[in-house]
């Protein structure tokens, strides 16, 4: 009888230890998602700021400046529900303005243009990486939250279900080439 109680206690302890470890892992994944989202937001803000600064610099032709400024402004001011669409529209505007390498050369030749072109190239290169890190963390948390033990014992608590950030983040070819050189 005593050995049976000891075995039951050991099994219950092992189950409790496993549940505690799983809840801790889930908590760490949620913290990783929050950190990755903050990094993504910072990169998106940086990209929009650089694009807006370039649009108001007078280096680009007026039509390109207006398109780029409006898209960057919309991306910076977008509500959370519309953020993915606004950021995708900024990506499309960047591709439209910098469709050919000649436009990048025009920017580079302007006073201070070399730095602006490099900063924009770095910004458009970092956004896809930040989005990938965020979405990878979301994917890992979703996979863990689908496990039966996590659902049955409600180990996720009241944490909202993690959502991926889906947007068009394809950089303009001329700027992507610039970022790698």
C-alpha positions as protocol buffer text, in pm:
chain_id: "A"
residue {
  index: 1
  type: UNK
  ca { x: 0 y: 0 z: 0 }
}
residue {
  index: 2
  type: UNK
  ca { x: 276 y: 245 z: 91 }
}
residue {
  index: 3
  type: UNK
  ca { x: 477 y: 169 z: -222 }
}
residue {
  index: 4
  type: UNK
  ca { x: 164 y: 225 z: -435 }
}
residue {
  index: 5
  type: UNK
  ca { x: 115 y: 569 z: -278 }
}
residue {
  index: 6
  type: UNK
  ca { x: 479 y: 652 z: -338 }
}
residue {
  index: 7
  type: UNK
  ca { x: 449 y: 552 z: -705 }
}
residue {
  index: 8
  type: UNK
  ca { x: 132 y: 759 z: -743 }
}
residue {
  index: 9
  type: UNK
  ca { x: 309 y: 1057 z: -584 }
}
residue {
  index: 10
  type: UNK
  ca { x: 608 y: 1013 z: -817 }
}
residue {
  index: 11
  type: UNK
  ca { x: 382 y: 993 z: -1123 }
}
residue {
  index: 12
  type: UNK
  ca { x: 183 y: 1300 z: -1013 }
}
residue {
  index: 13
  type: UNK
  ca { x: 508 y: 1486 z: -948 }
}
residue {
  index: 14
  type: UNK
  ca { x: 637 y: 1392 z: -1295 }
}
residue {
  index: 15
  type: UNK
  ca { x: 312 y: 1506 z: -1458 }
}
residue {
  index: 16
  type: UNK
  ca { x: 323 y: 1833 z: -1264 }
}
residue {
  index: 17
  type: UNK
  ca { x: 686 y: 1885 z: -1362 }
}
residue {
  index: 18
  type: UNK
  ca { x: 603 y: 1824 z: -1729 }
}
residue {
  index: 19
  type: UNK
  ca { x: 306 y: 2062 z: -1718 }
}
residue {
  index: 20
  type: UNK
  ca { x: 517 y: 2328 z: -1547 }
}
residue {
  index: 21
  type: UNK
  ca { x: 794 y: 2288 z: -1804 }
}
residue {
  index: 22
  type: UNK
  ca { x: 544 y: 2310 z: -2091 }
}
residue {
  index: 23
  type: UNK
  ca { x: 379 y: 2621 z: -1946 }
}
residue {
  index: 24
  type: UNK
  ca { x: 721 y: 2782 z: -1903 }
}
residue {
  index: 25
  type: UNK
  ca { x: 813 y: 2698 z: -2260 }
}
residue {
  index: 26
  type: UNK
  ca { x: 489 y: 2849 z: -2384 }
}
residue {
  index: 27
  type: UNK
  ca { x: 550 y: 3161 z: -2177 }
}
residue {
  index: 28
  type: UNK
  ca { x: 900 y: 3196 z: -2324 }
}
residue {
  index: 29
  type: UNK
  ca { x: 757 y: 3159 z: -2676 }
}
residue {
  index: 30
  type: UNK
  ca { x: 503 y: 3433 z: -2605 }
}
residue {
  index: 31
  type: UNK
  ca { x: 782 y: 3657 z: -2475 }
}
residue {
  index: 32
  type: UNK
  ca { x: 981 y: 3581 z: -2791 }
}
residue {
  index: 33
  type: UNK
  ca { x: 679 y: 3677 z: -3002 }
}
residue {
  index: 34
  type: UNK
  ca { x: 648 y: 4007 z: -2816 }
}
residue {
  index: 35
  type: UNK
  ca { x: 1019 y: 4083 z: -2866 }
}
residue {
  index: 36
  type: UNK
  ca { x: 1005 y: 3985 z: -3233 }
}
residue {
  index: 37
  type: UNK
  ca { x: 695 y: 4200 z: -3285 }
}
residue {
  index: 38
  type: UNK
  ca { x: 868 y: 4498 z: -3125 }
}
residue {
  index: 39
  type: UNK
  ca { x: 1168 y: 4446 z: -3355 }
}
residue {
  index: 40
  type: UNK
  ca { x: 939 y: 4416 z: -3656 }
}
residue {
  index: 41
  type: UNK
  ca { x: 754 y: 4734 z: -3559 }
}
residue {
  index: 42
  type: UNK
  ca { x: 1086 y: 4916 z: -3523 }
}
residue {
  index: 43
  type: UNK
  ca { x: 1203 y: 4801 z: -3867 }
}
residue {
  index: 44
  type: UNK
  ca { x: 872 y: 4895 z: -4029 }
}
residue {
  index: 45
  type: UNK
  ca { x: 882 y: 5237 z: -3865 }
}
residue {
  index: 46
  type: UNK
  ca { x: 1241 y: 5285 z: -3976 }
}
residue {
  index: 47
  type: UNK
  ca { x: 1155 y: 5192 z: -4335 }
}
residue {
  index: 48
  type: UNK
  ca { x: 856 y: 5426 z: -4340 }
}
residue {
  index: 49
  type: UNK
  ca { x: 1056 y: 5709 z: -4184 }
}
residue {
  index: 50
  type: UNK
  ca { x: 1342 y: 5677 z: -4432 }
}
residue {
  index: 51
  type: UNK
  ca { x: 1099 y: 5659 z: -4722 }
}
residue {
  index: 52
  type: UNK
  ca { x: 910 y: 5964 z: -4595 }
}
residue {
  index: 53
  type: UNK
  ca { x: 1234 y: 6156 z: -4545 }
}
residue {
  index: 54
  type: UNK
  ca { x: 1348 y: 6068 z: -4896 }
}
residue {
  index: 55
  type: UNK
  ca { x: 1010 y: 6168 z: -5040 }
}
residue {
  index: 56
  type: UNK
  ca { x: 1032 y: 6514 z: -4883 }
}
residue {
  index: 57
  type: UNK
  ca { x: 1399 y: 6570 z: -4972 }
}
residue {
  index: 58
  type: UNK
  ca { x: 1325 y: 6703 z: -5320 }
}
residue {
  index: 59
  type: UNK
  ca { x: 1554 y: 6447 z: -5484 }
}
residue {
  index: 60
  type: UNK
  ca { x: 1276 y: 6248 z: -5648 }
}
residue {
  index: 61
  type: UNK
  ca { x: 1043 y: 6378 z: -5916 }
}
residue {
  index: 62
  type: UNK
  ca { x: 716 y: 6524 z: -5778 }
}
residue {
  index: 63
  type: UNK
  ca { x: 494 y: 6229 z: -5875 }
}
residue {
  index: 64
  type: UNK
  ca { x: 727 y: 5974 z: -5717 }
}
residue {
  index: 65
  type: UNK
  ca { x: 760 y: 6193 z: -5408 }
}
residue {
  index: 66
  type: UNK
  ca { x: 383 y: 6212 z: -5362 }
}
residue {
  index: 67
  type: UNK
  ca { x: 334 y: 5837 z: -5411 }
}
residue {
  index: 68
  type: UNK
  ca { x: 614 y: 5751 z: -5170 }
}
residue {
  index: 69
  type: UNK
  ca { x: 516 y: 6012 z: -4910 }
}
residue {
  index: 70
  type: UNK
  ca { x: 149 y: 5908 z: -4903 }
}
residue {
  index: 71
  type: UNK
  ca { x: 233 y: 5539 z: -4873 }
}
residue {
  index: 72
  type: UNK
  ca { x: 491 y: 5602 z: -4599 }
}
residue {
  index: 73
  type: UNK
  ca { x: 256 y: 5832 z: -4411 }
}
residue {
  index: 74
  type: UNK
  ca { x: -28 y: 5580 z: -4435 }
}
residue {
  index: 75
  type: UNK
  ca { x: 203 y: 5305 z: -4306 }
}
residue {
  index: 76
  type: UNK
  ca { x: 311 y: 5515 z: -4008 }
}
residue {
  index: 77
  type: UNK
  ca { x: -44 y: 5619 z: -3918 }
}
residue {
  index: 78
  type: UNK
  ca { x: -224 y: 5288 z: -3984 }
}
residue {
  index: 79
  type: UNK
  ca { x: -434 y: 5130 z: -3713 }
}
residue {
  index: 80
  type: UNK
  ca { x: -337 y: 4778 z: -3609 }
}
residue {
  index: 81
  type: UNK
  ca { x: -613 y: 4616 z: -3818 }
}
residue {
  index: 82
  type: UNK
  ca { x: -495 y: 4796 z: -4133 }
}
residue {
  index: 83
  type: UNK
  ca { x: -122 y: 4780 z: -4069 }
}
residue {
  index: 84
  type: UNK
  ca { x: -46 y: 4481 z: -4294 }
}
residue {
  index: 85
  type: UNK
  ca { x: -227 y: 4641 z: -4589 }
}
residue {
  index: 86
  type: UNK
  ca { x: -60 y: 4980 z: -4538 }
}
residue {
  index: 87
  type: UNK
  ca { x: 286 y: 4823 z: -4511 }
}
residue {
  index: 88
  type: UNK
  ca { x: 220 y: 4618 z: -4826 }
}
residue {
  index: 89
  type: UNK
  ca { x: 119 y: 4937 z: -5007 }
}
residue {
  index: 90
  type: UNK
  ca { x: 445 y: 5100 z: -4896 }
}
residue {
  index: 91
  type: UNK
  ca { x: 637 y: 4803 z: -5038 }
}
residue {
  index: 92
  type: UNK
  ca { x: 449 y: 4842 z: -5365 }
}
residue {
  index: 93
  type: UNK
  ca { x: 520 y: 5217 z: -5372 }
}
residue {
  index: 94
  type: UNK
  ca { x: 890 y: 5155 z: -5309 }
}
residue {
  index: 95
  type: UNK
  ca { x: 898 y: 4904 z: -5595 }
}
residue {
  index: 96
  type: UNK
  ca { x: 717 y: 5150 z: -5823 }
}
residue {
  index: 97
  type: UNK
  ca { x: 948 y: 5442 z: -5740 }
}
residue {
  index: 98
  type: UNK
  ca { x: 1270 y: 5240 z: -5746 }
}
residue {
  index: 99
  type: UNK
  ca { x: 1176 y: 5006 z: -6031 }
}
residue {
  index: 100
  type: UNK
  ca { x: 1504 y: 5067 z: -6210 }
}
residue {
  index: 101
  type: UNK
  ca { x: 1857 y: 5126 z: -6092 }
}
residue {
  index: 102
  type: UNK
  ca { x: 1861 y: 5466 z: -6263 }
}
residue {
  index: 103
  type: UNK
  ca { x: 1632 y: 5612 z: -5997 }
}
residue {
  index: 104
  type: UNK
  ca { x: 1866 y: 5487 z: -5723 }
}
residue {
  index: 105
  type: UNK
  ca { x: 2157 y: 5654 z: -5905 }
}
residue {
  index: 106
  type: UNK
  ca { x: 1964 y: 5983 z: -5916 }
}
residue {
  index: 107
  type: UNK
  ca { x: 1920 y: 5964 z: -5540 }
}
residue {
  index: 108
  type: UNK
  ca { x: 2287 y: 5874 z: -5485 }
}
residue {
  index: 109
  type: UNK
  ca { x: 2410 y: 6171 z: -5690 }
}
residue {
  index: 110
  type: UNK
  ca { x: 2214 y: 6423 z: -5484 }
}
residue {
  index: 111
  type: UNK
  ca { x: 2385 y: 6584 z: -5182 }
}
residue {
  index: 112
  type: UNK
  ca { x: 2348 y: 6339 z: -4895 }
}
residue {
  index: 113
  type: UNK
  ca { x: 2189 y: 6092 z: -5133 }
}
residue {
  index: 114
  type: UNK
  ca { x: 2450 y: 5822 z: -5086 }
}
residue {
  index: 115
  type: UNK
  ca { x: 2364 y: 5793 z: -4716 }
}
residue {
  index: 116
  type: UNK
  ca { x: 1990 y: 5807 z: -4786 }
}
residue {
  index: 117
  type: UNK
  ca { x: 2014 y: 5534 z: -5050 }
}
residue {
  index: 118
  type: UNK
  ca { x: 2220 y: 5313 z: -4818 }
}
residue {
  index: 119
  type: UNK
  ca { x: 1981 y: 5367 z: -4527 }
}
residue {
  index: 120
  type: UNK
  ca { x: 1677 y: 5288 z: -4739 }
}
residue {
  index: 121
  type: UNK
  ca { x: 1846 y: 4978 z: -4883 }
}
residue {
  index: 122
  type: UNK
  ca { x: 1925 y: 4853 z: -4534 }
}
residue {
  index: 123
  type: UNK
  ca { x: 1572 y: 4926 z: -4414 }
}
residue {
  index: 124
  type: UNK
  ca { x: 1404 y: 4736 z: -4698 }
}
residue {
  index: 125
  type: UNK
  ca { x: 1642 y: 4443 z: -4643 }
}
residue {
  index: 126
  type: UNK
  ca { x: 1577 y: 4421 z: -4268 }
}
residue {
  index: 127
  type: UNK
  ca { x: 1196 y: 4421 z: -4283 }
}
residue {
  index: 128
  type: UNK
  ca { x: 1166 y: 4071 z: -4438 }
}
residue {
  index: 129
  type: UNK
  ca { x: 1413 y: 3932 z: -4186 }
}
residue {
  index: 130
  type: UNK
  ca { x: 1227 y: 4083 z: -3890 }
}
residue {
  index: 131
  type: UNK
  ca { x: 896 y: 3955 z: -4028 }
}
residue {
  index: 132
  type: UNK
  ca { x: 1042 y: 3607 z: -4075 }
}
residue {
  index: 133
  type: UNK
  ca { x: 1168 y: 3599 z: -3714 }
}
residue {
  index: 134
  type: UNK
  ca { x: 827 y: 3708 z: -3587 }
}
residue {
  index: 135
  type: UNK
  ca { x: 636 y: 3458 z: -3797 }
}
residue {
  index: 136
  type: UNK
  ca { x: 871 y: 3175 z: -3697 }
}
residue {
  index: 137
  type: UNK
  ca { x: 804 y: 3250 z: -3330 }
}
residue {
  index: 138
  type: UNK
  ca { x: 430 y: 3260 z: -3398 }
}
residue {
  index: 139
  type: UNK
  ca { x: 449 y: 2927 z: -3580 }
}
residue {
  index: 140
  type: UNK
  ca { x: 631 y: 2764 z: -3287 }
}
residue {
  index: 141
  type: UNK
  ca { x: 381 y: 2898 z: -3032 }
}
residue {
  index: 142
  type: UNK
  ca { x: 86 y: 2787 z: -3243 }
}
residue {
  index: 143
  type: UNK
  ca { x: 230 y: 2437 z: -3276 }
}
residue {
  index: 144
  type: UNK
  ca { x: 274 y: 2410 z: -2899 }
}
residue {
  index: 145
  type: UNK
  ca { x: -72 y: 2551 z: -2829 }
}
residue {
  index: 146
  type: UNK
  ca { x: -226 y: 2282 z: -3050 }
}
residue {
  index: 147
  type: UNK
  ca { x: -105 y: 2003 z: -2820 }
}
residue {
  index: 148
  type: UNK
  ca { x: -380 y: 1835 z: -2623 }
}
residue {
  index: 149
  type: UNK
  ca { x: -214 y: 1883 z: -2286 }
}
residue {
  index: 150
  type: UNK
  ca { x: -182 y: 2258 z: -2346 }
}
residue {
  index: 151
  type: UNK
  ca { x: -550 y: 2282 z: -2439 }
}
residue {
  index: 152
  type: UNK
  ca { x: -681 y: 2046 z: -2169 }
}
residue {
  index: 153
  type: UNK
  ca { x: -492 y: 2209 z: -1885 }
}
residue {
  index: 154
  type: UNK
  ca { x: -529 y: 2559 z: -2033 }
}
residue {
  index: 155
  type: UNK
  ca { x: -157 y: 2621 z: -2005 }
}
residue {
  index: 156
  type: UNK
  ca { x: -177 y: 2924 z: -2236 }
}
residue {
  index: 157
  type: UNK
  ca { x: -384 y: 3106 z: -1978 }
}
residue {
  index: 158
  type: UNK
  ca { x: -550 y: 3416 z: -2117 }
}
residue {
  index: 159
  type: UNK
  ca { x: -279 y: 3493 z: -2371 }
}
residue {
  index: 160
  type: UNK
  ca { x: -427 y: 3580 z: -2708 }
}
residue {
  index: 161
  type: UNK
  ca { x: -372 y: 3335 z: -2991 }
}
residue {
  index: 162
  type: UNK
  ca { x: -60 y: 3454 z: -3176 }
}
residue {
  index: 163
  type: UNK
  ca { x: -115 y: 3595 z: -3522 }
}
residue {
  index: 164
  type: UNK
  ca { x: 140 y: 3604 z: -3802 }
}
residue {
  index: 165
  type: UNK
  ca { x: 219 y: 3933 z: -3975 }
}
residue {
  index: 166
  type: UNK
  ca { x: 146 y: 3883 z: -4344 }
}
residue {
  index: 167
  type: UNK
  ca { x: 248 y: 4154 z: -4583 }
}
residue {
  index: 168
  type: UNK
  ca { x: 414 y: 4211 z: -4918 }
}
residue {
  index: 169
  type: UNK
  ca { x: 775 y: 4276 z: -4819 }
}
residue {
  index: 170
  type: UNK
  ca { x: 945 y: 4220 z: -5152 }
}
residue {
  index: 171
  type: UNK
  ca { x: 1213 y: 4490 z: -5182 }
}
residue {
  index: 172
  type: UNK
  ca { x: 1272 y: 4685 z: -5503 }
}
residue {
  index: 173
  type: UNK
  ca { x: 1531 y: 4502 z: -5712 }
}
residue {
  index: 174
  type: UNK
  ca { x: 1754 y: 4809 z: -5748 }
}
residue {
  index: 175
  type: UNK
  ca { x: 1760 y: 4863 z: -5370 }
}
residue {
  index: 176
  type: UNK
  ca { x: 1803 y: 4495 z: -5288 }
}
residue {
  index: 177
  type: UNK
  ca { x: 2110 y: 4483 z: -5510 }
}
residue {
  index: 178
  type: UNK
  ca { x: 2237 y: 4797 z: -5340 }
}
residue {
  index: 179
  type: UNK
  ca { x: 2196 y: 4643 z: -4993 }
}
residue {
  index: 180
  type: UNK
  ca { x: 2413 y: 4344 z: -5077 }
}
residue {
  index: 181
  type: UNK
  ca { x: 2703 y: 4548 z: -5212 }
}
